[in-house]
Structures are given as structure tokens and as C-alpha cells.
Short mmCIF file of C-alpha atoms and ligand atoms in Angstrom, two decimals:
data_model
loop_
_atom_site.label_atom_id
_atom_site.label_comp_id
_atom_site.label_asym_id
_atom_site.label_seq_id
_atom_site.Cartn_x
_atom_site.Cartn_y
_atom_site.Cartn_z
CA UNK W 1 -9.90 -13.24 -11.78
CA UNK W 2 -12.04 -12.51 -14.86
CA UNK W 3 -10.90 -10.20 -17.65
CA UNK W 4 -13.35 -7.46 -16.69
CA UNK W 5 -12.13 -7.45 -13.10
CA UNK W 6 -8.49 -7.37 -14.23
CA UNK W 7 -9.26 -4.47 -16.55
CA UNK W 8 -11.13 -2.62 -13.80
CA UNK W 9 -8.31 -3.09 -11.30
CA UNK W 10 -5.75 -1.94 -13.86
CA UNK W 11 -7.79 1.20 -14.57
CA UNK W 12 -8.39 1.98 -10.89
CA UNK W 13 -4.71 1.42 -10.12
CA UNK W 14 -3.96 4.16 -12.67
CA UNK W 15 -6.33 6.71 -11.21
CA UNK W 16 -9.74 5.81 -12.63
CA UNK W 17 -12.64 6.57 -10.31
CA UNK W 18 -15.31 4.80 -12.37
CA UNK W 19 -15.26 1.93 -14.86
CA UNK W 20 -18.31 0.56 -16.69
CA UNK W 21 -19.08 -1.63 -19.68
CA UNK W 22 -21.85 -1.22 -22.27
CA UNK W 23 -22.94 -3.65 -24.95
CA UNK W 24 -22.74 -2.13 -28.48
CA UNK W 25 -26.49 -2.61 -29.06
CA UNK W 26 -27.08 0.28 -26.62
CA UNK W 27 -25.69 2.68 -29.26
CA UNK W 28 -28.42 2.25 -31.89
CA UNK W 29 -29.35 5.69 -33.22
CA UNK W 30 -25.77 7.01 -32.95
CA UNK W 31 -24.88 9.59 -35.64
CA UNK W 32 -23.86 8.04 -38.99
CA UNK W 33 -20.21 6.94 -38.92
CA UNK W 34 -19.95 7.33 -35.13
CA UNK W 35 -21.33 4.01 -33.87
CA UNK W 36 -18.77 1.76 -32.12
CA UNK W 37 -19.21 -0.77 -35.00
CA UNK W 38 -18.08 1.90 -37.48
CA UNK W 39 -14.64 1.73 -35.87
CA UNK W 40 -14.48 -1.91 -34.74
CA UNK W 41 -16.83 -4.08 -36.82
CA UNK W 42 -16.54 -6.99 -34.37
CA UNK W 43 -16.90 -4.85 -31.25
CA UNK W 44 -18.44 -6.73 -28.33
CA UNK W 45 -17.90 -4.30 -25.47
CA UNK W 46 -17.63 -0.56 -24.95
CA UNK W 47 -15.61 0.34 -21.87
CA UNK W 48 -16.09 3.75 -20.27
CA UNK W 49 -13.57 5.03 -17.75
CA UNK W 50 -13.95 8.17 -15.65
CA UNK W 51 -11.43 10.24 -13.71
CA UNK W 52 -12.58 12.62 -11.04
CA UNK W 53 -11.84 16.32 -11.25
CA UNK W 54 -10.35 17.23 -7.84
CA UNK W 55 -13.03 19.16 -5.97
CA UNK W 56 -10.95 22.21 -5.10
CA UNK W 57 -10.18 22.76 -8.80
CA UNK W 58 -13.79 23.68 -9.42
CA UNK W 59 -14.56 25.21 -6.04
CA UNK W 60 -12.30 28.18 -6.49
CA UNK W 61 -14.62 31.20 -6.25
CA UNK W 62 -12.66 32.90 -3.47
CA UNK W 63 -9.14 31.98 -4.53
CA UNK W 64 -6.49 34.62 -5.33
CA UNK W 65 -8.52 37.54 -3.98
CA UNK W 66 -5.86 40.05 -2.96
CA UNK W 67 -3.05 37.66 -3.96
CA UNK W 68 0.37 39.32 -4.07
CA UNK W 69 1.44 38.14 -7.52
CA UNK W 70 -1.89 38.29 -9.35
CA UNK W 71 -3.32 41.70 -10.25
CA UNK W 72 -7.05 41.91 -9.42
CA UNK W 73 -7.96 42.47 -13.06
CA UNK W 74 -6.17 39.24 -14.09
CA UNK W 75 -7.63 37.03 -11.36
CA UNK W 76 -10.42 35.44 -13.41
CA UNK W 77 -8.19 34.92 -16.42
CA UNK W 78 -5.60 33.15 -14.27
CA UNK W 79 -8.23 31.00 -12.57
CA UNK W 80 -9.83 30.06 -15.86
CA UNK W 81 -6.59 29.39 -17.70
CA UNK W 82 -4.64 27.64 -14.96
CA UNK W 83 -7.10 26.01 -12.57
CA UNK W 84 -9.97 25.19 -14.87
CA UNK W 85 -8.50 24.82 -18.34
CA UNK W 86 -5.11 23.37 -17.51
CA UNK W 87 -5.41 21.41 -14.27
CA UNK W 88 -9.13 20.65 -14.40
CA UNK W 89 -9.38 19.88 -18.11
CA UNK W 90 -6.25 19.44 -20.23
CA UNK W 91 -4.18 17.42 -17.78
CA UNK W 92 -7.07 15.13 -16.85
CA UNK W 93 -7.84 14.49 -20.51
CA UNK W 94 -4.18 13.72 -21.16
CA UNK W 95 -4.16 11.28 -18.22
CA UNK W 96 -7.33 9.67 -19.59
CA UNK W 97 -5.74 9.28 -23.02
CA UNK W 98 -2.71 7.56 -21.49
CA UNK W 99 -4.95 5.33 -19.40
CA UNK W 100 -7.07 4.35 -22.42
CA UNK W 101 -3.93 3.48 -24.38
CA UNK W 102 -2.75 1.23 -21.53
CA UNK W 103 -6.11 -0.53 -21.33
CA UNK W 104 -6.14 -1.01 -25.10
CA UNK W 105 -2.65 -2.50 -25.00
CA UNK W 106 -3.59 -4.74 -22.07
CA UNK W 107 -6.61 -6.09 -23.97
CA UNK W 108 -4.60 -6.67 -27.13
CA UNK W 109 -1.94 -8.57 -25.16
CA UNK W 110 -4.79 -10.85 -24.06
CA UNK W 111 -5.64 -11.45 -27.73
CA UNK W 112 -8.56 -9.00 -28.16
CA UNK W 113 -8.29 -6.27 -30.79
CA UNK W 114 -9.21 -2.97 -29.22
CA UNK W 115 -9.42 0.73 -30.06
CA UNK W 116 -9.43 3.86 -27.95
CA UNK W 117 -10.42 7.47 -28.48
CA UNK W 118 -8.23 10.12 -26.98
CA UNK W 119 -10.23 12.97 -25.42
CA UNK W 120 -7.31 15.22 -26.42
CA UNK W 121 -8.12 16.59 -29.88
CA UNK W 122 -4.81 18.08 -30.93
CA UNK W 123 -4.04 17.74 -34.60
CA UNK W 124 -6.53 17.41 -37.43
CA UNK W 125 -9.70 16.69 -35.47
CA UNK W 126 -9.53 19.88 -33.42
CA UNK W 127 -10.04 22.06 -36.51
CA UNK W 128 -12.00 19.74 -38.79
CA UNK W 129 -14.95 18.60 -36.69
CA UNK W 130 -17.41 20.88 -34.90
CA UNK W 131 -16.36 22.06 -31.46
CA UNK W 132 -18.01 20.00 -28.73
CA UNK W 133 -18.29 16.90 -30.96
CA UNK W 134 -16.06 13.85 -30.96
CA UNK W 135 -15.52 10.84 -33.19
CA UNK W 136 -17.45 8.99 -30.52
CA UNK W 137 -19.41 10.45 -27.63
CA UNK W 138 -17.62 9.72 -24.36
CA UNK W 139 -20.69 11.05 -22.55
CA UNK W 140 -23.09 8.65 -24.26
CA UNK W 141 -20.67 5.77 -23.68
CA UNK W 142 -20.54 6.58 -19.95
CA UNK W 143 -24.34 6.69 -19.68
CA UNK W 144 -24.72 3.45 -21.67
CA UNK W 145 -22.12 1.79 -19.43
CA UNK W 146 -24.33 2.57 -16.43
CA UNK W 147 -22.03 5.18 -14.89
CA UNK W 148 -24.54 8.01 -14.79
CA UNK W 149 -27.36 9.81 -16.59
CA UNK W 150 -27.45 13.06 -18.54
CA UNK W 151 -28.23 16.01 -16.32
CA UNK W 152 -30.02 19.21 -17.29
CA UNK W 153 -26.52 20.58 -17.91
CA UNK W 154 -26.08 17.97 -20.70
CA UNK W 155 -23.12 16.54 -18.81
CA UNK W 156 -23.07 13.04 -17.33
CA UNK W 157 -24.16 13.21 -13.69
CA UNK W 158 -22.86 10.25 -11.70
CA UNK W 159 -24.38 9.20 -8.36
CA UNK W 160 -20.95 9.19 -6.68
CA UNK W 161 -19.30 12.34 -8.02
CA UNK W 162 -22.05 14.31 -9.74
CA UNK W 163 -20.86 15.80 -13.05
CA UNK W 164 -17.30 16.28 -11.81
CA UNK W 165 -15.85 13.45 -13.86
CA UNK W 166 -14.21 13.31 -17.27
CA UNK W 167 -14.50 10.18 -19.42
CA UNK W 168 -12.66 8.19 -22.07
CA UNK W 169 -13.86 5.26 -24.18
CA UNK W 170 -12.27 1.97 -25.25
CA UNK W 171 -13.85 -0.41 -27.78
CA UNK W 172 -12.89 -4.05 -27.70
CA UNK W 173 -13.64 -7.36 -29.37
CA UNK W 174 -13.42 -8.95 -25.89
CA UNK W 175 -16.79 -10.03 -24.56
CA UNK W 176 -17.10 -8.38 -21.16
CA UNK W 177 -20.29 -8.52 -19.06
CA UNK W 178 -22.25 -5.29 -19.53
CA UNK W 179 -23.19 -3.24 -16.48
CA UNK W 180 -26.85 -2.35 -15.94
CA UNK W 181 -28.01 1.09 -16.97
CA UNK W 182 -28.50 3.50 -14.09
CA UNK W 183 -31.84 2.64 -12.50
CA UNK W 184 -32.37 5.72 -10.32
CA UNK W 185 -31.91 9.39 -11.13
CA UNK W 186 -28.65 11.08 -10.22
CA UNK W 187 -29.57 14.57 -11.50
CA UNK W 188 -31.97 16.37 -9.14
CA UNK W 189 -33.96 17.50 -12.16
CA UNK W 190 -36.12 20.50 -12.95
CA UNK W 191 -36.71 21.22 -9.25
CA UNK W 192 -32.99 21.99 -8.97
CA UNK W 193 -32.13 23.62 -12.34
CA UNK W 194 -29.12 25.42 -10.83
CA UNK W 195 -27.05 24.61 -13.92
CA UNK W 196 -29.61 26.10 -16.31
CA UNK W 197 -30.31 29.17 -14.19
CA UNK W 198 -26.61 29.94 -13.66
CA UNK W 199 -25.67 29.48 -17.32
CA UNK W 200 -25.42 32.75 -19.24
CA UNK W 201 -27.97 31.60 -21.85
CA UNK W 202 -26.38 28.60 -23.58
CA UNK W 203 -28.54 25.77 -22.16
CA UNK W 204 -32.18 25.31 -23.21
CA UNK W 205 -34.47 22.43 -22.22
CA UNK W 206 -35.87 20.17 -24.94
CA UNK W 207 -39.64 19.97 -25.39
CA UNK W 208 -41.62 17.16 -23.86
CA UNK W 209 -38.98 15.10 -22.07
CA UNK W 210 -40.16 12.96 -19.17
CA UNK W 211 -39.07 14.90 -16.11
CA UNK W 212 -39.11 11.89 -13.80
CA UNK W 213 -37.29 9.39 -16.02
CA UNK W 214 -33.61 8.54 -15.87
CA UNK W 215 -32.17 10.51 -18.81
CA UNK W 216 -30.21 8.23 -21.14
CA UNK W 217 -30.26 10.97 -23.78
CA UNK W 218 -29.83 14.69 -23.31
CA UNK W 219 -32.86 16.49 -21.85
CA UNK W 220 -31.49 19.87 -22.98
CA UNK W 221 -29.50 21.50 -25.75
CA UNK W 222 -26.27 23.42 -25.39
CA UNK W 223 -25.67 26.24 -27.85
CA UNK W 224 -21.96 25.68 -28.40
CA UNK W 225 -21.07 29.09 -29.95
CA UNK W 226 -22.87 30.85 -27.06
CA UNK W 227 -21.11 28.60 -24.56
CA UNK W 228 -17.69 29.40 -26.05
CA UNK W 229 -18.44 33.11 -26.04
CA UNK W 230 -19.59 32.96 -22.42
CA UNK W 231 -16.39 31.28 -21.37
CA UNK W 232 -14.26 34.09 -22.69
CA UNK W 233 -16.60 37.00 -21.94
CA UNK W 234 -18.12 35.99 -18.58
CA UNK W 235 -15.38 33.62 -17.40
CA UNK W 236 -18.08 31.11 -16.65
CA UNK W 237 -15.46 28.36 -16.28
CA UNK W 238 -17.88 25.50 -16.67
CA UNK W 239 -20.34 26.91 -14.15
CA UNK W 240 -22.98 24.35 -15.20
CA UNK W 241 -20.65 21.62 -13.96
CA UNK W 242 -19.07 23.41 -11.03
CA UNK W 243 -22.29 24.56 -9.37
CA UNK W 244 -24.03 21.17 -9.44
CA UNK W 245 -24.66 20.08 -5.85
CA UNK W 246 -24.50 16.33 -6.57
CA UNK W 247 -21.44 14.38 -5.46
CA UNK W 248 -19.63 17.06 -3.50
CA UNK W 249 -17.36 16.11 -0.62
CA UNK W 250 -18.82 17.13 2.75
CA UNK W 251 -21.78 19.38 3.54
CA UNK W 252 -21.87 23.07 2.49
CA UNK W 253 -21.23 23.97 6.16
CA UNK W 254 -18.15 21.71 6.35
CA UNK W 255 -16.78 23.21 3.18
CA UNK W 256 -17.36 26.77 4.38
CA UNK W 257 -15.59 25.95 7.65
CA UNK W 258 -12.44 24.84 5.82
CA UNK W 259 -12.16 28.11 3.91
S1 SF4 P 1 -19.86 26.14 -19.71
FE1 SF4 P 1 -20.87 28.05 -19.04
S2 SF4 P 1 -21.87 28.88 -20.87
FE2 SF4 P 1 -21.31 26.76 -21.33
S3 SF4 P 1 -23.17 25.59 -20.87
FE3 SF4 P 1 -21.91 25.59 -19.01
S4 SF4 P 1 -22.58 27.37 -17.76
FE4 SF4 P 1 -23.38 27.58 -19.86
S1 SF4 P 2 -27.30 21.41 -11.14
FE1 SF4 P 2 -29.18 20.32 -10.56
S2 SF4 P 2 -30.36 20.14 -12.46
FE2 SF4 P 2 -28.26 20.66 -13.03
S3 SF4 P 2 -27.25 18.70 -13.40
FE3 SF4 P 2 -26.88 19.20 -11.25
S4 SF4 P 2 -28.52 18.22 -10.12
FE4 SF4 P 2 -29.13 18.27 -12.29
#
């Protein structure tokens, strides 16, 4: 079994839904100091690993209505804090960080120096770099590893699971075969636009992007301060991700019937 296959099986055995590899030359144009080579000068492969957000964690619109222990006025706060923020975000990012550490250790035990980026930004980074930025972009790494394209929501839309995936990145000096970039669109594009229309004003489309191309770079901008404000004022709970119709389990009718 080749190293890439061993790595992929290890990741999938620990809960990864998607694993892809990019060559570092796909990151030209990265912000200064944030290219994979800025962290690992001899980097040969960038590994992107995605974990799926369980569907019912983001399909919660009707939950807790009339629930005995949750006052009606606290319902949205509880849903946002517990379902979305804790189970759909923090815990998945912590699992991704643990998984990336294991993959890094596995690669080093095979003799390849490697480096991972935790998606959990406790400690210095959380306060010292702008919100919504990372030392490396897990989203760009996922797109360059062929796992998806950017959607109009600025999130990675994968063919299998839509945007309902969180990612982590591992850099390694091991030479692993790169996966092809996504060849066909996963985002339904401007004709869909549900994510933009349902967002309370934080997403705006860039000028002049090719509407029919596969989007390897973001076709829109997200106003991060507005997005943060919307989360606490409107309880939007990542509506741009949750409402995307791509990659949902079952048809809308099937889902309605199970409610
Ligand atoms: S999280 Fe909410 S406010 Fe932020 S971009 Fe998505 S829909 Fe808009
Ligand atoms: S909601 Fe529609 S336009 Fe937005 S990311 Fe999903 S498929 Fe693309």
C-alpha cells in the first residue's frame, strides 16, 4: 500500500469524510507569510482533510419549539450556542485538530517532517490575527486539493456534502501524488443564490467573475464584522452554509416526512 493510501485510510478510520492532496505550486499568490513554503521550506504536499457536519445539526429550524425546559425567548440562543457553535463547530474543529496531529505524527514516523494547523484558535492567534483569517487558509487548501470549489457563500462546496464540511490542513515533505482540481462545478451558481439572498447583508459578489467556471478563488466577499453582528443579532447560525441545497441527505420530501 502506498503512503498516500495509508494516510487516507488512517484519516478515514478516524472520522474523515474527505481527503485530498495538493502540490505546493497551486498556492502561488497566497498572502505574504502564509504560503505552505513559509512554514515548511521543503514542503512537497499539502494534505486537506474534511469532516462532515452531521446533517441534523444544521437542519434544526423546528427544534425545541414548545420544549419543556427551554423558554421560548431562549430557544434561538440555545440552538445557536449548543447545536451550531458547540456541536457543529467547536467539537468538529477539535476533532480535526486531533486528527491532523495524528496524521502529522504518522508521517514523521515514516521519516517525513510535517506540520499541521489546528483550526482551533485558542491562545494568542485568536486575539492577534483578524477574525475569519488563519495562518493558512484551510478553505483554499481544500479547493487546491480537489475536494471542492468556492461557492457564492465563500465556503468550500464539495460535490458529495455541499458546504457542510469543516477542513484541516497538514503540510509534509513527503511526496504524495496530487489529486486533480475539481473539474465540474459543485455550487449551483448565480441561478441558485440562496446563500446570498438569505444572508442578512454580509455577502457581496465580486465584479466580473466567470459565472460558469469552477471557482478556485472566492467569487464573493464576506464582510466579517457584519457577519459577526448578524450572528448575534439575527441568530443567523451560518445560514449561508445551512441553507445550501447541495449534498443533503435525501430529498426535501423525505426529510419533511421524517419530521
Ligand atoms: S454566517 Fe450569516 S451573516 Fe455570515 S455570511 Fe453566512 S448567512 Fe451571512
Ligand atoms: S446556496 Fe446555492 S449559490 Fe450558495 S453555495 Fe449553495 S449552491 Fe452555491
